[in-house]
Each structure stands twice: as C-alpha cells, then as structure tokens.
C-alpha cells in the first residue's frame, strides 16, 4: 500500500458523501471571493463541504485537522465568433423578443464555458490524488473517495441555487375567474377594428372588459403616456375583473389582465368569452404592442436611465483599492449600491476590515452563516483592490492583450445576500427592492449583532425631538425618538418651473385628444430649501387628545434634531400614492447642495416659562373588565384599510391609535408610520405584554428564548418580545430592537424582578447612545434610482473619492463626468470638522 493510500485509509472516516439537503459550497470561499476560476482554484472540505481559497485552506486544516479536500479548478474556454464578418470580435447581439433572462429570446446573459479539473488534495503536504490514482488503491478507499468526489461534483452548490439562472417574465397563471366568468347579455357587439375609449375617445392602449364589453383606455404610465385609467376606474365601480387588450388578439391568444389578481393572466376560455361580444379570435390580427413588448421597450429606453448612468459620455474605467465592482445577482443593484457607500464610512471599515484577521480567527465552524464574517469578507473584497481588475472579454483569447472594457472581475456577494436576506419576505427573493428599506434592514442587523463592542451604525444614529403644543391650553409635550434617516418631503407646489409644467400638461392633453404621441416629459424643478422647509414647518394635528383640557383639540407638532450624527442620510420621498392609492414616482429635479448647514434645526428643549402637558393617559379604547382585552375597534375602518393592501395588524393599530375617528385619520396614521420597524407587528395594549390571541401565561418556546438570550437580552425581555409577536422568532427579534427603550427600563417582569437587583440599587437605564456635534455637512455619496417604482428599475451610486466623483454601476466603476446630483434618491453627508 502506498503512502497516499495509507493516508486516505487513515482519514476515510472523515470523508463524507453528500446527501440530499447538505449545503455544498463549491463555488465560493467562505472567507474570500476566491472560486474555482481564481488562481489556485477552490478547496472543498470533504467533511463539512465548505469551500476555501488557497489563502485560507491551510488555516482551516490547522484549526480542524481535516486533511482531505476536493480541489476544483476551472479554465475558461476560448469562445469562437458567431459572426465571421464581425470586426469587433463580439458576436452581434440579438434583439430581445421575450421579457426573460437566460432563455431563448430573452435579454442576453453571458454564459461562459469552462473546463473543470478535480482531484483530491491531502494536507498538510498537499499530496494530489486523481481519479486515475484511485484505481490502484484498495477497494474500500477507492469506493468511498470516488463516491464523495462524484457526489460533490453532482451536487448543486449553495450559490448556484441562489443565483438567477433563468427568469421568464411572460409566464402567466390561469385566472381564478376564467372558468366561471359571468358575461352580461346586453347585446354589445365589438367591431374588429376602429376602437376608441368610450369616455375620452383615446385610440391607443384600449381594453375591453370581458363581463360587459365596455371599451375603455388603460392605465396611465409614470411618464405620462399610456391611457387615462378609465378601464381601471370601471373595474373599481363594477368589480368586473377581467379585461382583454384590443389589438393584441390573434388566433394564438391575447393580453388578458385581472384587476383583482393584479397581474397579466391566462384565460383558457378566451375564444368563448370573445365570441360573446362578436369577436372571432381566429380572424383577428395583431395591431397593438403587447404588454411584454411595451415592458421590453421600457427596459431599453433612454431618458432618466441615460442621465443617471451617464450613458452619453465615454467614462474612464477605474481600478484599485476601494474601486471594486459588484456583480448583479439578479435585481441586486439595490444591495450593491448601499454596501458600496457603507464601506466608504470609517466606522464600517474599522469594525469589519481593519481587524479582519481577528474576525476570521474567531469565526464559528460554519463561517458562511456568521454575520460578522460575511460582512468583513464583503468589506475586504471591496476595499482591498484584489478583485478590481478588468474582466476578460468572453470573445477574446485569454492569452491576448486587450484594452480594458470597463467591466471588472469584481465580486459576487452571494453568501452575503443569502445571509442578510434569510427569513425576510422580500430580501430573500430575487425581486427588485427599495434601497432605503434595505439600508434600514442592514442597520437593524448590525444593531442586532453589535450588542457589545463597537457599533458602526452609531455613525447614522440621531435623536429627533418632537414638540406638540396644545392650541387650547398652550401647554407643550416633548418626546424623543431614535432615527437613522431624514425623510425629506417633495413639495410639488413649490416647483420653480410651474408655467413650463402647466404648458407641458396642456400639450399632453392636446396629444391625448388628438391621438398623437405624448410629448417629452418635463421634469419639475424643486428647490432643496423648499424640501427642507416642508420638513421643518409645524404640522397641524386636528384630533389631538389634550391631557390639559381632557378632550380632543387642535395641536401643532414641530420636529427638530436633538443631536446631529457623524453621517447624515437624507431620503428624497419620491415615491408616493396617487388619489387612487396606486404607487407612483415623482419625476423631479432637486438642487441638492454639496454642503449643508442644519444648525438652525437643532432642538431647544423646554423653554423658560413654558408649561408641560400633564402626564395623563387618554381614556382606554377597551372593554371595561378586570383583564385587558382586545380593543373595541371600528371593523369597517379596519376593513377599508386592509382592502388598500396594508397589513391587518397595522390597520388595527391605525384605528386604535386614532381613537376610532374615521378612515381619514387612520390613513394619515398609516402613511406616517409605514417606515416604523414594528409597523406590521401585532397591536400590544397598554398594561399587557401579550399580543392579541395570547395570554400572559402562555408558554414560549425554550429554543426561541435561548436564541434571543444569546444576543445579550435578559430572559424577561426575550419572553416579552416573543409574547408580543405570537412566538414568531424573526418578528420577535425585530420587535425587540424596535422597543429597546421600553426594554431597558423594565423594572419588573411578568415573573418577578428582572436581573439587576432591587429597584433602589439600580442605576437609571441608559438612553440610546448617540454622537453629537455641529450640524454642518458635506456630500460624499448618493444613490439614484431609475424606473417607475422601487419594485423595478435599477440603482447606481456615485461616491466622492479623493475629490473625484466615481460612478459604481454594478461591475462598472468609472470616473464620473457629470454626476446627476439633482436626480438622487438617497444622499449621504459627513460632518464637516472645523
């Protein structure tokens, strides 16, 4: 028996064969972005199935004693040109005909081809064993090692399962209304052509309701084109759910939309439904663009996209430390933009990158599931410059010398995205998300994982002081809350080009009436000072319950900064709701300044001679009983809010906290609290830690308690959080971090005294730790969004590096020539130290 076979025999018990459900990390190193394509390849532990680059595999061997690793290396094949007449070396790209990725006819995604080589490597001497070598080894060794090698090669890697391989935006489901759709016998017959809206005479984007045959125009798009919403309004008035787009009907089908299901759908009885109104599907020809074709056109259109991405100029690629691109994993540009900005902030660099060796040394046995490790890995990948290299052109010979194309090798944050999105209903998907919501989600995770030691999210944390003055008694009430982002309203009535906007509206109306194409969009010019004034001006509260007069009255609320953070994040509230509660984006240009002085917005606190409102609670909205029971709520108001798409618990809280005063007050509460971390959490009544449907004595799962206690909370605090969220662990963790002030002041728990001794011996509970300083700032980064909604479109960020603006557009990192500071969505300022 050879030395190698003896070693394999001695470690045979540590070599496992992957089973269904095992997590195999064979595409990415746990500590770096090394992959089988990287220099040195990837080493996969044949026991834990974790992958390690050549830089970290010795560390894993020394720490665990594991000796057998499957070494995987991949070499990219040279791709031949499809078009021999192409002088560029690149095959001509086909125009997309399907709203899809990774399938025939869809948007092109480069599928690089690789040659793969695998062998077993034995540490510490790195002795290599190939499949051919196994043939001469004892049967027990050959069988076990061969099965493990084959299993690892056949297994889907974790990153592969998470990566978008194929997406088809045209796959539609059968409508639940199609089979039993009721059609009115009203004698309506639709001609084969010449349709126009029965309300506004529009002749494009025309839809026929399949219940009553009404012919009406479709929705108005965010840029002013499309229709006038008459088909939608008809559904809202009648409830007739299905409509077909006239002009898209062919013998093969048509565009059918379900208003109730809010999606394009299939109607298996479409020929029958059309025949009811005299339309012979087999003789119809296509005369209108389908919704798919329209969406493809939008994805290829220039405008806001061109300006924000600086597409009109030739941008100079940049390389080096801090200039690393990030691959788009399928609508992950929101994550890429946020993390690029965060790792320009010293607090995040110090916490996760400066002591990366210590972070990695303290990593648990599975570093892929450790938040601190994966954030440090991402930060080092972005800042080190190791991955800031030109990407090879797939059409070129790898050995040939070529000019940089702008794209980088960059990093693909698959492990990071999977970890921060785990358990979240939105961030765990491959759908587009709101960058502001992700920023708050990530800050929440940082808070959760930095209960002890340095907390980099303190760089954003500040205190807001709200002052409410009762207009009847002139007495005041002061409250403070913690926040991380300043949300700046957009006062459209303050546009400086109002006459131009009115003229554009007149031209659009003329185009609609004449059937001409809509004119170019005119963007509203809003002064930044007007946005700041809208934030700071007093707000009138019409249904304020005054403890001084023991009744509802009018009050004014002013909001000021009780502290100024080191880094200030400003969100421009471009996304709003129309009168029909349909989300829309405000197309505005705001002259955001490079420097900002907010000193005049500092809170002053209670003024000399000013009287405070008495600390008396309003009458409880609950049944008079010994025990606290569910509040008496107006069910009709709750139902109306739910029908608008808001979560049930949020609707219940809106009605409760507005005292059953009607839908308008409840809706205002909803709109003012949509960004609260506990917006959807169950309503918790005063004097009770229980959520509706639970009792104070209801048991909580021990494993959930242990998980929360391990984060540094007391058992009493963990119990309270779980009871407030029906024992759902993920919600309990979010709840506990949004109620830190309440929890830190807990003196007595449900079961008796909490930790810390008697009340007399306890120190006053510390408030949230905030930094403070002058309110003078300079702009250093901004994130821009392109598209009609946060749920679609694209994000890029611009960051100021050594007095040079740099655009980070996924894998493209270039010097910015015309940073579109007026079109940003999130702006990042840092304090100016005088």
Short mmCIF file of C-alpha atoms in Angstrom, two decimals, residues 36-277:
data_model
loop_
_atom_site.label_atom_id
_atom_site.label_comp_id
_atom_site.label_asym_id
_atom_site.label_seq_id
_atom_site.Cartn_x
_atom_site.Cartn_y
_atom_site.Cartn_z
CA UNK A 36 -12.64 27.56 -8.96
CA UNK A 37 -11.90 30.14 -11.69
CA UNK A 38 -9.50 32.06 -9.43
CA UNK A 39 -5.76 31.50 -9.35
CA UNK A 40 -5.17 28.45 -7.18
CA UNK A 41 -8.75 27.21 -7.53
CA UNK A 42 -11.03 26.23 -4.64
CA UNK A 43 -10.59 23.56 -1.97
CA UNK A 44 -13.80 21.91 -0.74
CA UNK A 45 -13.57 20.18 2.62
CA UNK A 46 -14.73 16.58 2.09
CA UNK A 47 -16.25 16.53 5.56
CA UNK A 48 -18.04 19.88 6.04
CA UNK A 49 -18.38 20.68 2.29
CA UNK A 50 -17.18 24.24 2.92
CA UNK A 51 -15.04 25.86 0.24
CA UNK A 52 -11.73 27.64 0.86
CA UNK A 53 -9.35 29.51 -1.42
CA UNK A 54 -5.65 28.69 -1.41
CA UNK A 55 -5.08 31.57 1.03
CA UNK A 56 -7.37 30.11 3.71
CA UNK A 57 -7.33 26.32 3.27
CA UNK A 58 -4.20 25.90 5.45
CA UNK A 59 -5.93 27.85 8.22
CA UNK A 60 -8.93 25.51 8.07
CA UNK A 61 -6.68 22.43 8.11
CA UNK A 62 -4.75 23.73 11.12
CA UNK A 63 -7.93 24.59 13.02
CA UNK A 64 -9.92 21.42 12.31
CA UNK A 65 -7.33 18.77 11.49
CA UNK A 66 -9.24 17.91 8.32
CA UNK A 67 -6.83 16.53 5.69
CA UNK A 68 -8.88 15.62 2.58
CA UNK A 69 -10.09 18.38 0.24
CA UNK A 70 -11.53 18.25 -3.26
CA UNK A 71 -9.52 20.73 -5.33
CA UNK A 72 -11.60 22.27 -8.16
CA UNK A 73 -10.09 24.44 -10.88
CA UNK A 74 -11.89 25.85 -13.89
CA UNK A 75 -10.34 27.35 -17.02
CA UNK A 76 -12.45 29.46 -19.34
CA UNK A 77 -12.71 28.14 -22.87
CA UNK A 78 -11.91 30.42 -25.79
CA UNK A 79 -15.23 31.27 -27.45
CA UNK A 80 -15.38 31.40 -31.23
CA UNK A 81 -17.08 34.24 -33.01
CA UNK A 82 -20.60 33.52 -34.22
CA UNK A 83 -20.34 36.07 -36.99
CA UNK A 84 -17.16 35.74 -39.07
CA UNK A 85 -17.82 39.14 -40.63
CA UNK A 86 -17.86 40.93 -37.30
CA UNK A 87 -14.83 43.11 -36.99
CA UNK A 88 -15.22 43.67 -33.27
CA UNK A 89 -14.61 40.10 -32.18
CA UNK A 90 -18.00 40.06 -30.50
CA UNK A 91 -20.97 38.24 -31.99
CA UNK A 92 -23.91 40.51 -32.82
CA UNK A 93 -26.42 40.61 -30.01
CA UNK A 94 -29.95 39.61 -30.84
CA UNK A 95 -32.77 41.99 -30.02
CA UNK A 96 -34.81 40.59 -27.12
CA UNK A 97 -38.27 39.35 -28.01
CA UNK A 98 -39.25 37.93 -24.59
CA UNK A 99 -39.32 39.60 -21.20
CA UNK A 100 -36.94 36.99 -19.84
CA UNK A 101 -33.37 36.29 -18.77
CA UNK A 102 -31.33 33.23 -19.64
CA UNK A 103 -33.77 31.68 -22.15
CA UNK A 104 -34.14 31.84 -25.91
CA UNK A 105 -35.40 35.25 -27.00
CA UNK A 106 -34.76 36.89 -23.63
CA UNK A 107 -32.23 39.51 -22.53
CA UNK A 108 -28.73 38.18 -23.17
CA UNK A 109 -26.77 36.86 -20.21
CA UNK A 110 -23.21 35.74 -20.91
CA UNK A 111 -22.94 32.04 -20.18
CA UNK A 112 -19.21 31.45 -20.06
CA UNK A 113 -17.99 27.90 -20.70
CA UNK A 114 -15.32 26.32 -18.52
CA UNK A 115 -13.17 23.24 -18.48
CA UNK A 116 -13.15 21.76 -14.98
CA UNK A 117 -10.47 19.68 -13.31
CA UNK A 118 -10.93 17.96 -9.94
CA UNK A 119 -8.61 15.99 -7.68
CA UNK A 120 -8.24 15.16 -4.01
CA UNK A 121 -5.52 17.05 -2.12
CA UNK A 122 -4.19 15.76 1.21
CA UNK A 123 -2.87 18.27 3.75
CA UNK A 124 -0.53 19.42 5.12
CA UNK A 125 1.81 18.29 2.32
CA UNK A 126 -0.73 18.88 -0.47
CA UNK A 127 -0.36 15.42 -1.95
CA UNK A 128 -2.60 15.07 -5.01
CA UNK A 129 -4.85 12.12 -5.86
CA UNK A 130 -6.63 11.90 -9.21
CA UNK A 131 -9.45 9.58 -10.24
CA UNK A 132 -6.86 7.50 -12.13
CA UNK A 133 -4.75 7.15 -8.99
CA UNK A 134 -7.76 5.75 -7.10
CA UNK A 135 -7.98 2.81 -9.49
CA UNK A 136 -4.89 1.18 -7.97
CA UNK A 137 -5.96 1.71 -4.34
CA UNK A 138 -7.79 -0.71 -2.03
CA UNK A 139 -11.47 -1.20 -2.83
CA UNK A 140 -12.71 0.42 0.39
CA UNK A 141 -10.64 3.55 -0.28
CA UNK A 142 -11.47 3.74 -3.96
CA UNK A 143 -15.21 3.29 -3.39
CA UNK A 144 -15.53 5.81 -0.56
CA UNK A 145 -13.41 8.56 -2.11
CA UNK A 146 -14.93 8.09 -5.58
CA UNK A 147 -18.45 8.34 -4.20
CA UNK A 148 -17.55 11.53 -2.32
CA UNK A 149 -15.91 13.08 -5.38
CA UNK A 150 -18.83 12.18 -7.63
CA UNK A 151 -21.35 13.42 -5.07
CA UNK A 152 -19.60 16.77 -4.67
CA UNK A 153 -19.37 17.23 -8.43
CA UNK A 154 -23.04 16.37 -8.95
CA UNK A 155 -24.40 18.40 -6.02
CA UNK A 156 -25.88 21.84 -6.64
CA UNK A 157 -23.75 24.41 -4.86
CA UNK A 158 -25.47 26.78 -2.45
CA UNK A 159 -24.51 29.81 -4.53
CA UNK A 160 -25.76 28.14 -7.72
CA UNK A 161 -29.15 27.53 -6.14
CA UNK A 162 -29.35 31.18 -5.07
CA UNK A 163 -28.17 32.66 -8.36
CA UNK A 164 -30.69 33.62 -11.00
CA UNK A 165 -30.19 31.23 -13.89
CA UNK A 166 -33.42 31.74 -15.74
CA UNK A 167 -36.28 34.13 -15.38
CA UNK A 168 -39.29 34.43 -17.62
CA UNK A 169 -41.49 37.46 -17.16
CA UNK A 170 -44.03 36.09 -19.63
CA UNK A 171 -45.05 33.01 -17.65
CA UNK A 172 -48.66 33.66 -16.64
CA UNK A 173 -51.10 31.78 -14.44
CA UNK A 174 -54.70 30.85 -15.24
CA UNK A 175 -57.06 33.43 -13.77
CA UNK A 176 -59.29 32.18 -10.99
CA UNK A 177 -62.18 33.98 -12.75
CA UNK A 178 -61.69 32.48 -16.22
CA UNK A 179 -63.63 29.23 -15.80
CA UNK A 180 -66.79 30.74 -14.27
CA UNK A 181 -66.68 34.29 -15.67
CA UNK A 182 -70.16 35.81 -15.85
CA UNK A 183 -70.90 37.75 -19.05
CA UNK A 184 -73.86 40.10 -19.41
CA UNK A 185 -76.38 39.51 -22.17
CA UNK A 186 -76.55 43.19 -23.04
CA UNK A 187 -76.42 42.89 -26.83
CA UNK A 188 -72.99 44.57 -27.09
CA UNK A 189 -71.04 43.64 -30.23
CA UNK A 190 -67.48 44.84 -30.75
CA UNK A 191 -66.25 45.69 -34.27
CA UNK A 192 -62.97 44.12 -35.48
CA UNK A 193 -61.18 47.48 -35.61
CA UNK A 194 -61.55 51.23 -35.03
CA UNK A 195 -61.80 51.03 -31.24
CA UNK A 196 -61.66 54.07 -29.00
CA UNK A 197 -62.27 54.72 -25.32
CA UNK A 198 -65.97 55.26 -24.61
CA UNK A 199 -65.08 58.04 -22.14
CA UNK A 200 -62.17 60.01 -23.61
CA UNK A 201 -62.01 58.81 -27.26
CA UNK A 202 -58.38 57.68 -26.85
CA UNK A 203 -57.48 55.23 -29.65
CA UNK A 204 -54.38 53.56 -28.19
CA UNK A 205 -53.97 51.21 -25.21
CA UNK A 206 -57.64 50.15 -25.43
CA UNK A 207 -59.08 47.35 -23.26
CA UNK A 208 -62.42 45.56 -23.37
CA UNK A 209 -63.98 44.32 -20.16
CA UNK A 210 -64.91 40.67 -20.63
CA UNK A 211 -68.01 40.90 -18.42
CA UNK A 212 -69.96 43.76 -20.01
CA UNK A 213 -67.99 44.58 -23.20
CA UNK A 214 -67.09 48.13 -22.14
CA UNK A 215 -64.24 49.51 -24.29
CA UNK A 216 -62.02 51.82 -22.24
CA UNK A 217 -58.43 53.09 -22.09
CA UNK A 218 -55.73 51.53 -19.92
CA UNK A 219 -53.58 52.85 -17.11
CA UNK A 220 -51.51 56.00 -17.30
CA UNK A 221 -47.79 55.22 -17.12
CA UNK A 222 -45.35 57.03 -14.83
CA UNK A 223 -44.05 59.18 -17.71
CA UNK A 224 -47.49 60.47 -18.67
CA UNK A 225 -48.04 58.11 -21.60
CA UNK A 226 -50.46 55.19 -21.76
CA UNK A 227 -54.13 55.82 -21.04
CA UNK A 228 -56.34 57.74 -18.64
CA UNK A 229 -57.18 54.90 -16.22
CA UNK A 230 -60.79 54.58 -17.43
CA UNK A 231 -60.70 50.75 -17.63
CA UNK A 232 -59.32 50.65 -14.07
CA UNK A 233 -61.97 53.07 -12.81
CA UNK A 234 -64.65 50.91 -14.44
CA UNK A 235 -63.40 47.87 -12.53
CA UNK A 236 -63.38 49.84 -9.27
CA UNK A 237 -67.01 50.82 -9.88
CA UNK A 238 -68.31 47.45 -11.05
CA UNK A 239 -65.91 44.77 -9.77
CA UNK A 240 -65.80 43.12 -13.23
CA UNK A 241 -62.31 41.56 -13.01
CA UNK A 242 -61.01 40.61 -16.49
CA UNK A 243 -60.15 42.76 -19.50
CA UNK A 244 -58.51 41.99 -22.84
CA UNK A 245 -56.27 44.40 -24.71
CA UNK A 246 -57.80 45.06 -28.12
CA UNK A 247 -55.23 44.90 -30.89
CA UNK A 248 -53.31 42.05 -29.27
CA UNK A 249 -55.88 39.37 -30.17
CA UNK A 250 -54.59 36.69 -32.55
CA UNK A 251 -55.50 33.01 -33.09
CA UNK A 252 -52.73 32.21 -30.57
CA UNK A 253 -54.10 34.34 -27.72
CA UNK A 254 -54.15 37.89 -26.37
CA UNK A 255 -53.18 40.05 -23.39
CA UNK A 256 -55.66 39.46 -20.56
CA UNK A 257 -55.39 41.38 -17.29
CA UNK A 258 -57.04 40.57 -13.96
CA UNK A 259 -57.60 43.67 -11.87
CA UNK A 260 -58.37 41.69 -8.74
CA UNK A 261 -55.32 39.45 -9.15
CA UNK A 262 -53.28 42.50 -10.23
CA UNK A 263 -51.39 40.63 -12.94
CA UNK A 264 -51.41 39.50 -16.55
CA UNK A 265 -53.23 36.15 -16.64
CA UNK A 266 -54.31 33.29 -18.89
CA UNK A 267 -57.95 32.78 -19.88
CA UNK A 268 -58.46 29.23 -21.17
CA UNK A 269 -61.99 30.19 -22.33
CA UNK A 270 -60.88 33.34 -24.16
CA UNK A 271 -62.33 32.30 -27.58
CA UNK A 272 -65.71 31.74 -25.93
CA UNK A 273 -65.54 35.00 -23.96
CA UNK A 274 -64.62 36.99 -27.08
CA UNK A 275 -67.30 35.29 -29.18
CA UNK A 276 -69.92 36.50 -26.68
CA UNK A 277 -69.23 40.05 -27.94
#
